[in-house]
Amino acid sequence: MLKQDDFSSLSKFNFDLSDEQSLILENVDRACKVVRPVEDRRYLEHKYNEQVRKIFADAHLLGLPISRKYGDGQGADMLTYALTLERIGREGTGVRTFFSGHVSLGQLTVQRWGNEDQKSRYLVPASKGESVFAFALTEPGAGSDPASLQTSFEEKGGNFTLNGQKMWISNGSVADALVIFAYPSGKRDGMCAFIVDRGSEGFSAKAIENKMGLYSSDTGTIYLDNCIVPKENLLGPRGRGLSIAYSALMSGRLSVAAGCVGVIHDCLDEAVRYAGIRFQHGKLIGKHQLVQRHIGIMATNLEASRWLTLRAAYLRQKYEEQPTNPKLREVADSEIAKAKYFASNAAFEAANSAVQVMGANGFSLENRPGRHLIDTRVCRIYEGTDEILEQKIALSVLGKDFEAFS
Ligand SMILES: Cc1cc2nc3c(=O)[nH]c(=O)nc-3n(C[C@H](O)[C@H](O)[C@H](O)COP(=O)(O)OP(=O)(O)OC[C@H]3O[C@@H](n4cnc5c(N)ncnc54)[C@H](O)[C@@H]3O)c2cc1C
């Protein structure tokens, strides 16, 4: 159970940005301006936006929180990375989801758990955008309960052979390298994590069609049919797969929270813009008090989501600096869960409000609020559903004796 003291000793932070952080964020804004028209087009075509990778690689942003030792790593702290994802989130949840899969779930997991050989083989190209990462935990029969996954591995001839299927994987059909989880064949414990190359024998992937949104983002199904993985690609200690998955989800959830802050910001901007140009009943709609109510709630939720998210990013940074401190892990984990839960719900509400303020024009996918409304819905599902996070947050208060499932 977390006590108030656990938080107070960790809450000495402020948002004064250094010159270096400000320069990074100006660079992010410039890259986002390049992404916007491409994303507008790809979204309406319902096509994967393959330009995102190149635009952000050219801006040196694909290795932002990765150590400078590897490729285009910039060594940025978690607060800077969260502020970056907030800006990217304004361009659309599909664009931000690319980052979540490639950087937060993929590269940061290899940085945290990989050995030097794996880091130089995988982080160097990934941070430069020469390869794309994905994180494959979910299966057709295992979502909220990853411990129930069925993918298995055997050790044969000095390699691992993986069998199984992964589903709903962001960047899944375009990724060059994937972090994949499997149990030893015939066992239900000792889960391991592997880095699997797209070109491996027995590996295939295909894009999932007919999603209800995220049109410009790739989501794939992965087939592992006696897939050969070299023994050097076991990621982290043998048997620690679940810990690796949960630590990756911490980074992933933070990225979702930060992206959702950007969504709220964009929805507020769009609603304010429209309320200042649209006349009905002889006055600007922004002068109608019921329209003002939408703006007031959005503005409040923007600040609430941002504070929760930046505080969570600060705690994630502290945890990064002391990864063996269990109390810090517990605090970072619960505060990230709160930020993701609150910001994803607030983003969905903000998108709904912005659509309402824009009336029929809000209902068009040519305007971002409508796209945000469709796309942010998944933020309440992936990286921990609302229900799972509600229970996780409650447990951080009630204590482990109240755990309903492990
Ligand atoms: C677009 C998209 C991208 C994704 N990207 C990735 C990715 O990159 N990598 C990856 O591994 N996965 C990814 N996922 C999968 C995602 O993480 C799962 O969808 C999520 O974990 C929920 O699992 P599920 O869909 O199987 O739902 P289920 O777990 O089957 O849940 C169904 C419902 O039951 C509820 N429920 C389940 N268990 C409990 C419980 N104990 N108590 C209360 N309620 C419960 C859930 O909250 C939910 O409402 C992605 C999904 C989507 C849609």
Tab-separated table of C-alpha atoms and ligand atoms in Angstrom:
chain	number	residue	atom	x	y	z
A	1	MET	CA	0.000	0.000	0.000
A	2	LEU	CA	1.339	3.459	-0.890
A	3	LYS	CA	1.447	6.107	1.821
A	4	GLN	CA	1.297	9.860	1.368
A	5	ASP	CA	4.997	10.141	2.354
A	6	ASP	CA	5.933	7.977	-0.639
A	7	PHE	CA	4.679	10.751	-2.880
A	8	SER	CA	5.743	13.868	-1.008
A	9	SER	CA	9.427	12.955	-1.068
A	10	LEU	CA	9.180	12.458	-4.822
A	11	SER	CA	7.200	15.520	-5.767
A	12	LYS	CA	9.912	18.181	-5.849
A	13	PHE	CA	9.845	18.976	-9.521
A	14	ASN	CA	8.922	21.869	-11.724
A	15	PHE	CA	8.288	22.497	-15.406
A	16	ASP	CA	11.021	25.082	-16.004
A	17	LEU	CA	12.521	23.827	-19.235
A	18	SER	CA	16.245	24.042	-19.896
A	19	ASP	CA	17.482	25.653	-23.139
A	20	GLU	CA	18.257	22.166	-24.452
A	21	GLN	CA	14.720	20.922	-23.727
A	22	SER	CA	13.215	24.007	-25.365
A	23	LEU	CA	15.329	23.466	-28.489
A	24	ILE	CA	14.207	19.825	-28.698
A	25	LEU	CA	10.553	20.870	-28.449
A	26	GLU	CA	10.980	23.549	-31.127
A	27	ASN	CA	12.439	20.835	-33.336
A	28	VAL	CA	9.451	18.579	-32.569
A	29	ASP	CA	7.057	21.379	-33.554
A	30	ARG	CA	8.886	21.800	-36.870
A	31	ALA	CA	8.676	18.058	-37.605
A	32	CYS	CA	4.968	18.022	-36.682
A	33	LYS	CA	4.311	20.780	-39.226
A	34	VAL	CA	5.804	18.526	-41.911
A	35	VAL	CA	3.808	15.516	-40.728
A	36	ARG	CA	0.422	17.265	-40.633
A	37	PRO	CA	-0.402	17.548	-44.364
A	38	VAL	CA	0.857	13.999	-45.021
A	39	GLU	CA	-1.212	12.644	-42.140
A	40	ASP	CA	-4.298	14.558	-43.359
A	41	ARG	CA	-3.969	12.801	-46.703
A	42	ARG	CA	-3.094	9.310	-45.474
A	43	TYR	CA	-5.889	9.341	-42.892
A	44	LEU	CA	-8.521	10.164	-45.491
A	45	GLU	CA	-7.120	7.466	-47.783
A	46	HIS	CA	-7.229	5.002	-44.842
A	47	LYS	CA	-3.595	4.157	-45.599
A	48	TYR	CA	-0.619	3.553	-43.329
A	49	ASN	CA	1.436	6.739	-43.047
A	50	GLU	CA	4.864	5.412	-43.956
A	51	GLN	CA	6.286	8.972	-44.037
A	52	VAL	CA	6.119	9.359	-40.264
A	53	ARG	CA	9.254	7.290	-39.810
A	54	LYS	CA	11.329	9.329	-42.281
A	55	ILE	CA	10.113	12.736	-41.131
A	56	PHE	CA	10.877	12.032	-37.482
A	57	ALA	CA	14.160	10.269	-38.338
A	58	ASP	CA	15.279	13.343	-40.291
A	59	ALA	CA	14.437	15.406	-37.200
A	60	HIS	CA	16.558	13.028	-35.032
A	61	LEU	CA	13.575	12.163	-32.838
A	62	LEU	CA	13.345	8.388	-33.177
A	63	GLY	CA	16.018	7.810	-30.531
A	64	LEU	CA	15.045	10.706	-28.288
A	65	PRO	CA	15.091	8.862	-24.913
A	66	ILE	CA	17.812	6.420	-26.034
A	67	SER	CA	21.387	6.774	-24.782
A	68	ARG	CA	23.743	8.819	-26.991
A	69	LYS	CA	25.944	5.691	-27.143
A	70	TYR	CA	23.611	4.144	-29.703
A	71	GLY	CA	23.062	5.471	-33.213
A	72	ASP	CA	20.927	8.602	-33.166
A	73	GLY	CA	20.129	8.345	-29.433
A	74	GLN	CA	19.675	11.796	-27.880
A	75	GLY	CA	19.669	10.836	-24.200
A	76	ALA	CA	16.571	12.927	-23.398
A	77	ASP	CA	14.895	12.544	-20.003
A	78	MET	CA	11.346	11.228	-19.586
A	79	LEU	CA	9.850	14.688	-19.040
A	80	THR	CA	11.217	15.914	-22.387
A	81	TYR	CA	10.052	12.712	-24.054
A	82	ALA	CA	6.547	13.109	-22.583
A	83	LEU	CA	6.358	16.724	-23.764
A	84	THR	CA	7.467	15.527	-27.198
A	85	LEU	CA	4.737	12.889	-27.300
A	86	GLU	CA	2.211	15.503	-26.217
A	87	ARG	CA	3.088	17.542	-29.312
A	88	ILE	CA	3.031	14.455	-31.541
A	89	GLY	CA	-0.349	13.437	-30.081
A	90	ARG	CA	-1.905	16.589	-31.524
A	91	GLU	CA	-1.177	15.258	-35.019
A	92	GLY	CA	-3.191	12.144	-34.289
A	93	THR	CA	-3.181	9.036	-32.137
A	94	GLY	CA	-2.025	6.977	-35.145
A	95	VAL	CA	1.141	9.064	-35.459
A	96	ARG	CA	1.778	8.828	-31.710
A	97	THR	CA	1.059	5.085	-31.702
A	98	PHE	CA	3.943	4.611	-34.136
A	99	PHE	CA	6.208	6.192	-31.493
A	100	SER	CA	4.735	4.119	-28.692
A	101	GLY	CA	5.459	0.856	-30.524
A	102	HIS	CA	8.818	1.856	-31.961
A	103	VAL	CA	10.343	3.832	-29.094
A	104	SER	CA	8.456	3.321	-25.805
A	105	LEU	CA	7.630	-0.377	-26.074
A	106	GLY	CA	10.401	-1.461	-28.450
A	107	GLN	CA	13.614	0.509	-28.028
A	108	LEU	CA	13.193	1.448	-24.357
A	109	THR	CA	12.580	-2.216	-23.517
A	110	VAL	CA	15.783	-3.270	-25.280
A	111	GLN	CA	17.644	-0.400	-23.602
A	112	ARG	CA	16.396	-1.504	-20.153
A	113	TRP	CA	16.795	-5.278	-20.539
A	114	GLY	CA	19.177	-5.901	-23.442
A	115	ASN	CA	22.897	-6.704	-23.274
A	116	GLU	CA	25.498	-4.539	-25.044
A	117	ASP	CA	25.510	-6.744	-28.139
A	118	GLN	CA	21.697	-6.497	-28.491
A	119	LYS	CA	21.731	-2.752	-27.863
A	120	SER	CA	24.306	-2.109	-30.553
A	121	ARG	CA	22.653	-4.474	-33.028
A	122	TYR	CA	19.111	-3.130	-32.515
A	123	LEU	CA	19.174	0.369	-31.011
A	124	VAL	CA	21.646	1.792	-33.514
A	125	PRO	CA	19.449	1.192	-36.601
A	126	ALA	CA	16.148	1.753	-34.752
A	127	SER	CA	17.171	5.130	-33.314
A	128	LYS	CA	18.130	6.247	-36.839
A	129	GLY	CA	14.837	5.035	-38.275
A	130	GLU	CA	16.584	2.392	-40.379
A	131	SER	CA	14.476	-0.281	-38.695
A	132	VAL	CA	11.085	-0.264	-36.954
A	133	PHE	CA	10.256	-1.925	-33.630
A	134	ALA	CA	7.064	-3.536	-32.346
A	135	PHE	CA	6.105	-5.127	-29.044
A	136	ALA	CA	4.064	-8.314	-29.304
A	137	LEU	CA	2.436	-9.527	-26.109
A	138	THR	CA	-1.284	-9.807	-26.987
A	139	GLU	CA	-2.678	-12.978	-28.573
A	140	PRO	CA	-6.134	-13.961	-29.839
A	141	GLY	CA	-6.842	-15.576	-26.427
A	142	ALA	CA	-4.685	-13.401	-24.137
A	143	GLY	CA	-5.224	-9.658	-23.731
A	144	SER	CA	-5.735	-8.233	-20.242
A	145	ASP	CA	-4.307	-11.455	-18.847
A	146	PRO	CA	-0.937	-11.820	-20.589
A	147	ALA	CA	0.045	-14.631	-18.207
A	148	SER	CA	-2.437	-16.800	-20.127
A	149	LEU	CA	-0.614	-16.498	-23.456
A	150	GLN	CA	-0.095	-19.654	-25.517
A	151	THR	CA	2.968	-18.896	-27.645
A	152	SER	CA	5.721	-21.362	-26.775
A	153	PHE	CA	9.390	-21.944	-27.452
A	154	GLU	CA	11.759	-24.882	-27.559
A	155	GLU	CA	15.532	-24.903	-27.651
A	156	LYS	CA	16.766	-26.754	-30.721
A	157	GLY	CA	20.237	-26.891	-32.231
A	158	GLY	CA	21.488	-23.874	-30.308
A	159	ASN	CA	18.504	-21.729	-31.371
A	160	PHE	CA	15.014	-21.105	-30.044
A	161	THR	CA	12.010	-22.244	-32.065
A	162	LEU	CA	8.842	-20.219	-31.445
A	163	ASN	CA	5.280	-21.245	-32.221
A	164	GLY	CA	2.132	-19.181	-31.765
A	165	GLN	CA	0.223	-16.119	-32.891
A	166	LYS	CA	0.261	-12.492	-31.761
A	167	MET	CA	-2.577	-10.136	-32.557
A	168	TRP	CA	-3.354	-6.409	-32.444
A	169	ILE	CA	0.303	-5.434	-32.590
A	170	SER	CA	1.097	-1.785	-33.328
A	171	ASN	CA	3.610	-1.524	-36.211
A	172	GLY	CA	3.161	-5.319	-36.390
A	173	SER	CA	3.093	-5.816	-40.144
A	174	VAL	CA	5.832	-3.265	-40.873
A	175	ALA	CA	8.250	-3.932	-38.009
A	176	ASP	CA	11.777	-5.159	-38.702
A	177	ALA	CA	12.302	-6.319	-35.105
A	178	LEU	CA	9.757	-7.344	-32.481
A	179	VAL	CA	9.921	-8.019	-28.762
A	180	ILE	CA	7.951	-11.263	-28.440
A	181	PHE	CA	6.906	-13.225	-25.358
A	182	ALA	CA	6.565	-17.011	-25.023
A	183	TYR	CA	6.501	-19.814	-22.438
A	184	PRO	CA	8.803	-22.833	-22.539
A	185	SER	CA	6.933	-25.538	-24.437
A	186	GLY	CA	4.516	-27.457	-22.174
A	187	LYS	CA	4.984	-25.058	-19.222
A	188	ARG	CA	2.862	-22.280	-17.728
A	189	ASP	CA	5.679	-20.441	-16.000
A	190	GLY	CA	9.138	-19.178	-16.909
A	191	MET	CA	7.935	-16.831	-19.657
A	192	CYS	CA	10.801	-15.424	-21.741
A	193	ALA	CA	11.187	-12.389	-24.001
A	194	PHE	CA	12.927	-12.535	-27.377
A	195	ILE	CA	13.942	-10.094	-30.063
A	196	VAL	CA	12.642	-11.575	-33.304
A	197	ASP	CA	13.717	-10.361	-36.751
A	198	ARG	CA	11.132	-9.958	-39.437
A	199	GLY	CA	13.263	-11.993	-41.861
A	200	SER	CA	13.491	-15.016	-39.531
A	201	GLU	CA	12.551	-18.398	-40.943
A	202	GLY	CA	8.960	-19.228	-39.865
A	203	PHE	CA	7.958	-15.581	-39.305
A	204	SER	CA	5.119	-13.877	-41.153
A	205	ALA	CA	2.873	-10.897	-40.467
A	206	LYS	CA	-0.154	-9.262	-41.959
A	207	ALA	CA	-1.990	-5.983	-41.400
A	208	ILE	CA	-5.359	-6.054	-39.621
A	209	GLU	CA	-8.084	-4.526	-41.782
A	210	ASN	CA	-11.390	-2.862	-40.926
A	211	LYS	CA	-10.298	-1.272	-37.658
A	212	MET	CA	-12.787	1.338	-36.439
A	213	GLY	CA	-10.070	4.027	-36.482
A	214	LEU	CA	-6.303	4.572	-36.396
A	215	TYR	CA	-6.414	4.344	-40.181
A	216	SER	CA	-2.922	5.705	-40.751
A	217	SER	CA	-1.325	3.431	-38.137
A	218	ASP	CA	-0.267	-0.152	-38.784
A	219	THR	CA	-1.726	-2.874	-36.556
A	220	GLY	CA	-0.715	-6.417	-37.381
A	221	THR	CA	-1.118	-10.108	-36.692
A	222	ILE	CA	2.104	-12.118	-36.286
A	223	TYR	CA	2.413	-15.800	-37.137
A	224	LEU	CA	5.236	-17.830	-35.619
A	225	ASP	CA	5.445	-21.188	-37.314
A	226	ASN	CA	8.574	-22.938	-36.060
A	227	CYS	CA	10.152	-19.500	-36.127
A	228	ILE	CA	13.917	-19.683	-35.616
A	229	VAL	CA	15.386	-17.175	-33.164
A	230	PRO	CA	19.139	-17.227	-32.456
A	231	LYS	CA	20.084	-17.852	-28.823
A	232	GLU	CA	21.746	-14.407	-28.673
A	233	ASN	CA	18.264	-12.880	-29.010
A	234	LEU	CA	16.892	-13.959	-25.642
A	235	LEU	CA	16.062	-10.585	-24.052
A	236	GLY	CA	16.761	-10.125	-20.342
A	237	PRO	CA	17.062	-12.910	-17.778
A	238	ARG	CA	15.531	-16.268	-18.632
A	239	GLY	CA	12.082	-16.642	-17.070
A	240	ARG	CA	11.574	-12.918	-16.452
A	241	GLY	CA	9.273	-12.349	-19.455
A	242	LEU	CA	6.323	-11.082	-17.418
A	243	SER	CA	8.477	-8.565	-15.511
A	244	ILE	CA	9.885	-7.369	-18.823
A	245	ALA	CA	6.387	-7.035	-20.266
A	246	TYR	CA	5.102	-5.098	-17.234
A	247	SER	CA	8.081	-2.751	-17.225
A	248	ALA	CA	7.553	-2.093	-20.946
A	249	LEU	CA	3.873	-1.358	-20.298
A	250	MET	CA	4.895	1.355	-17.854
A	251	SER	CA	6.685	3.180	-20.680
A	252	GLY	CA	3.868	2.412	-23.090
A	253	ARG	CA	1.182	3.775	-20.757
A	254	LEU	CA	3.129	6.941	-20.194
A	255	SER	CA	3.342	7.437	-23.955
A	256	VAL	CA	-0.431	6.981	-24.275
A	257	ALA	CA	-1.081	9.493	-21.481
A	258	ALA	CA	1.239	12.061	-23.056
A	259	GLY	CA	-0.292	11.582	-26.511
A	260	CYS	CA	-3.770	12.033	-25.033
A	261	VAL	CA	-2.742	15.359	-23.479
A	262	GLY	CA	-1.857	16.435	-27.019
A	263	VAL	CA	-5.254	15.251	-28.268
A	264	ILE	CA	-7.043	17.368	-25.644
A	265	HIS	CA	-4.866	20.346	-26.543
A	266	ASP	CA	-5.685	19.996	-30.228
A	267	CYS	CA	-9.413	19.549	-29.564
A	268	LEU	CA	-9.453	22.652	-27.377
A	269	ASP	CA	-7.580	24.673	-30.018
A	270	GLU	CA	-9.958	23.538	-32.749
A	271	ALA	CA	-13.077	24.207	-30.660
A	272	VAL	CA	-11.822	27.679	-29.682
A	273	ARG	CA	-10.944	28.482	-33.287
A	274	TYR	CA	-14.376	27.432	-34.517
A	275	ALA	CA	-16.220	29.143	-31.659
A	276	GLY	CA	-14.500	32.355	-32.748
A	277	ILE	CA	-15.612	32.236	-36.393
A	278	ARG	CA	-19.023	30.542	-36.439
A	279	PHE	CA	-22.144	32.734	-36.030
A	280	GLN	CA	-25.559	31.378	-35.026
A	281	HIS	CA	-28.531	33.290	-33.536
A	282	GLY	CA	-26.798	36.544	-34.415
A	283	LYS	CA	-23.624	36.002	-32.417
A	284	LEU	CA	-20.451	33.962	-32.355
A	285	ILE	CA	-21.206	30.513	-30.956
A	286	GLY	CA	-18.371	31.124	-28.441
A	287	LYS	CA	-20.694	33.692	-26.821
A	288	HIS	CA	-23.341	31.028	-26.122
A	289	GLN	CA	-22.798	29.854	-22.570
A	290	LEU	CA	-23.493	26.181	-23.306
A	291	VAL	CA	-20.665	26.253	-25.849
A	292	GLN	CA	-18.446	27.944	-23.262
A	293	ARG	CA	-19.149	25.038	-20.932
A	294	HIS	CA	-17.482	22.636	-23.405
A	295	ILE	CA	-14.451	24.922	-23.624
A	296	GLY	CA	-14.204	25.313	-19.854
A	297	ILE	CA	-14.298	21.576	-19.206
A	298	MET	CA	-11.750	20.854	-21.952
A	299	ALA	CA	-9.358	23.508	-20.637
A	300	THR	CA	-9.610	22.121	-17.103
A	301	ASN	CA	-9.095	18.529	-18.224
A	302	LEU	CA	-6.127	19.576	-20.329
A	303	GLU	CA	-4.309	20.951	-17.295
A	304	ALA	CA	-5.346	18.065	-15.034
A	305	SER	CA	-4.160	15.492	-17.592
A	306	ARG	CA	-0.926	17.349	-18.241
A	307	TRP	CA	-0.041	17.631	-14.554
A	308	LEU	CA	-0.752	13.962	-13.906
A	309	THR	CA	1.257	12.964	-16.975
A	310	LEU	CA	4.284	15.146	-16.336
A	311	ARG	CA	4.369	14.071	-12.713
A	312	ALA	CA	4.209	10.451	-13.878
A	313	ALA	CA	7.045	11.159	-16.348
A	314	TYR	CA	9.119	12.641	-13.541
A	315	LEU	CA	8.553	9.512	-11.436
A	316	ARG	CA	9.360	7.260	-14.400
A	317	GLN	CA	12.635	9.157	-14.793
A	318	LYS	CA	13.457	8.640	-11.099
A	319	TYR	CA	12.711	4.938	-11.506
A	320	GLU	CA	14.951	4.822	-14.578
A	321	GLU	CA	17.767	6.233	-12.460
A	322	GLN	CA	17.152	3.653	-9.687
A	323	PRO	CA	15.646	0.588	-11.433
A	324	THR	CA	16.250	-1.679	-8.442
A	325	ASN	CA	14.278	0.513	-6.004
A	326	PRO	CA	10.977	-1.410	-5.509
A	327	LYS	CA	9.147	1.466	-3.794
A	328	LEU	CA	9.988	3.799	-6.650
A	329	ARG	CA	8.789	1.201	-9.114
A	330	GLU	CA	5.499	0.848	-7.267
A	331	VAL	CA	4.930	4.604	-7.096
A	332	ALA	CA	5.874	5.189	-10.744
A	333	ASP	CA	3.667	2.290	-11.840
A	334	SER	CA	0.549	3.509	-10.004
A	335	GLU	CA	1.012	7.172	-10.982
A	336	ILE	CA	1.527	6.262	-14.640
A	337	ALA	CA	-1.646	4.150	-14.476
A	338	LYS	CA	-3.589	7.143	-13.092
A	339	ALA	CA	-2.215	9.459	-15.777
A	340	LYS	CA	-3.053	7.033	-18.589
A	341	TYR	CA	-6.523	6.304	-17.221
A	342	PHE	CA	-7.430	9.946	-16.656
A	343	ALA	CA	-5.877	11.408	-19.817
A	344	SER	CA	-7.332	8.776	-22.160
A	345	ASN	CA	-10.852	9.297	-20.818
A	346	ALA	CA	-10.419	13.082	-20.848
A	347	ALA	CA	-9.129	12.941	-24.444
A	348	PHE	CA	-12.127	10.924	-25.577
A	349	GLU	CA	-14.465	13.413	-23.851
A	350	ALA	CA	-12.566	16.392	-25.307
A	351	ALA	CA	-12.826	14.966	-28.820
A	352	ASN	CA	-16.551	14.417	-28.302
A	353	SER	CA	-16.966	18.007	-27.067
A	354	ALA	CA	-14.931	19.478	-29.937
A	355	VAL	CA	-17.067	17.561	-32.447
A	356	GLN	CA	-20.171	18.941	-30.708
A	357	VAL	CA	-18.895	22.521	-30.800
A	358	MET	CA	-18.161	22.167	-34.526
A	359	GLY	CA	-21.586	20.690	-35.283
A	360	ALA	CA	-21.819	19.059	-38.732
A	361	ASN	CA	-18.282	20.159	-39.559
A	362	GLY	CA	-17.127	18.216	-36.517
A	363	PHE	CA	-18.648	15.091	-38.040
A	364	SER	CA	-16.270	15.262	-41.023
A	365	LEU	CA	-13.007	13.302	-41.004
A	366	GLU	CA	-11.462	16.254	-42.834
A	367	ASN	CA	-11.299	17.932	-39.413
A	368	ARG	CA	-9.136	16.465	-36.661
A	369	PRO	CA	-11.695	16.401	-33.803
A	370	GLY	CA	-13.725	13.694	-35.566
A	371	ARG	CA	-10.580	11.657	-36.141
A	372	HIS	CA	-9.529	12.137	-32.516
A	373	LEU	CA	-12.968	10.909	-31.413
A	374	ILE	CA	-12.579	7.663	-33.332
A	375	ASP	CA	-8.898	7.184	-32.626
A	376	THR	CA	-8.645	7.978	-28.929
A	377	ARG	CA	-11.221	5.289	-28.181
A	378	VAL	CA	-8.454	2.712	-28.370
A	379	CYS	CA	-6.484	4.567	-25.693
A	380	ARG	CA	-9.027	3.260	-23.188
A	381	ILE	CA	-8.317	-0.297	-24.396
A	382	TYR	CA	-4.641	-0.780	-25.257
A	383	GLU	CA	-1.805	-0.750	-22.727
A	384	GLY	CA	-4.309	-1.683	-20.006
A	385	THR	CA	-8.080	-1.249	-20.332
A	386	ASP	CA	-9.977	1.230	-18.148
A	387	GLU	CA	-11.172	-1.634	-15.967
A	388	ILE	CA	-7.706	-3.133	-15.452
A	389	LEU	CA	-6.274	0.275	-14.569
A	390	GLU	CA	-9.127	1.091	-12.189
A	391	GLN	CA	-8.321	-2.106	-10.297
A	392	LYS	CA	-4.592	-1.465	-10.433
A	393	ILE	CA	-5.027	2.037	-9.014
A	394	ALA	CA	-7.413	0.793	-6.327
A	395	LEU	CA	-4.909	-1.899	-5.309
A	396	SER	CA	-2.167	0.696	-4.933
A	397	VAL	CA	-4.379	2.225	-2.244
A	398	LEU	CA	-5.950	-0.889	-0.721
A	399	GLY	CA	-2.861	-3.082	-0.740
A	400	LYS	CA	-2.067	-6.506	-2.181
A	401	ASP	CA	-4.368	-8.363	0.239
A	402	PHE	CA	-7.254	-7.127	-1.903
A	403	GLU	CA	-5.872	-8.518	-5.179
A	404	ALA	CA	-8.591	-10.336	-7.164
A	405	PHE	CA	-6.229	-11.734	-9.804
A	406	SER	CA	-2.465	-11.758	-10.313
B	1	LIG	C1	-5.164	-0.631	-32.232
B	1	LIG	C2	-4.576	-1.535	-31.187
B	1	LIG	C3	-3.198	-1.568	-31.014
B	1	LIG	C4	-2.630	-2.447	-30.086
B	1	LIG	N1	-1.253	-2.528	-29.965
B	1	LIG	C5	-0.708	-3.521	-29.204
B	1	LIG	C6	0.716	-3.744	-29.201
B	1	LIG	O1	1.492	-2.997	-29.817
B	1	LIG	N2	1.204	-4.805	-28.508
B	1	LIG	C7	0.404	-5.644	-27.791
B	1	LIG	O2	0.907	-6.601	-27.206
B	1	LIG	N3	-0.955	-5.444	-27.751
B	1	LIG	C8	-1.521	-4.410	-28.440
B	1	LIG	N4	-2.883	-4.225	-28.447
B	1	LIG	C9	-3.728	-5.125	-27.667
B	1	LIG	C10	-4.232	-4.475	-26.384
B	1	LIG	O3	-3.193	-4.262	-25.472
B	1	LIG	C11	-5.351	-5.363	-25.824
B	1	LIG	O4	-6.464	-5.174	-26.692
B	1	LIG	C12	-5.722	-5.022	-24.396
B	1	LIG	O5	-4.725	-5.447	-23.502
B	1	LIG	C13	-7.059	-5.660	-23.968
B	1	LIG	O6	-7.079	-7.015	-24.276
B	1	LIG	P1	-8.315	-7.638	-25.108
B	1	LIG	O7	-8.587	-6.753	-26.254
B	1	LIG	O8	-7.991	-9.038	-25.363
B	1	LIG	O9	-9.543	-7.516	-24.143
B	1	LIG	P2	-9.922	-8.550	-22.955
B	1	LIG	O10	-8.752	-8.725	-22.066
B	1	LIG	O11	-10.553	-9.753	-23.536
B	1	LIG	O12	-11.026	-7.696	-22.172
B	1	LIG	C14	-12.355	-7.564	-22.634
B	1	LIG	C15	-13.118	-6.735	-21.583
B	1	LIG	O13	-13.104	-7.438	-20.322
B	1	LIG	C16	-12.536	-6.592	-19.321
B	1	LIG	N5	-11.757	-7.395	-18.381
B	1	LIG	C17	-10.815	-8.341	-18.660
B	1	LIG	N6	-10.296	-8.827	-17.518
B	1	LIG	C18	-10.909	-8.175	-16.508
B	1	LIG	C19	-10.814	-8.217	-15.083
B	1	LIG	N7	-9.962	-9.053	-14.466
B	1	LIG	N8	-11.597	-7.393	-14.363
B	1	LIG	C20	-12.464	-6.543	-14.973
B	1	LIG	N9	-12.619	-6.457	-16.306
B	1	LIG	C21	-11.840	-7.256	-17.048
B	1	LIG	C22	-11.653	-5.613	-20.087
B	1	LIG	O14	-11.420	-4.431	-19.329
B	1	LIG	C23	-12.469	-5.375	-21.342
B	1	LIG	O15	-13.467	-4.410	-21.078
B	1	LIG	C24	-3.481	-3.299	-29.316
B	1	LIG	C25	-4.865	-3.217	-29.462
B	1	LIG	C26	-5.430	-2.364	-30.392
B	1	LIG	C27	-6.920	-2.325	-30.552
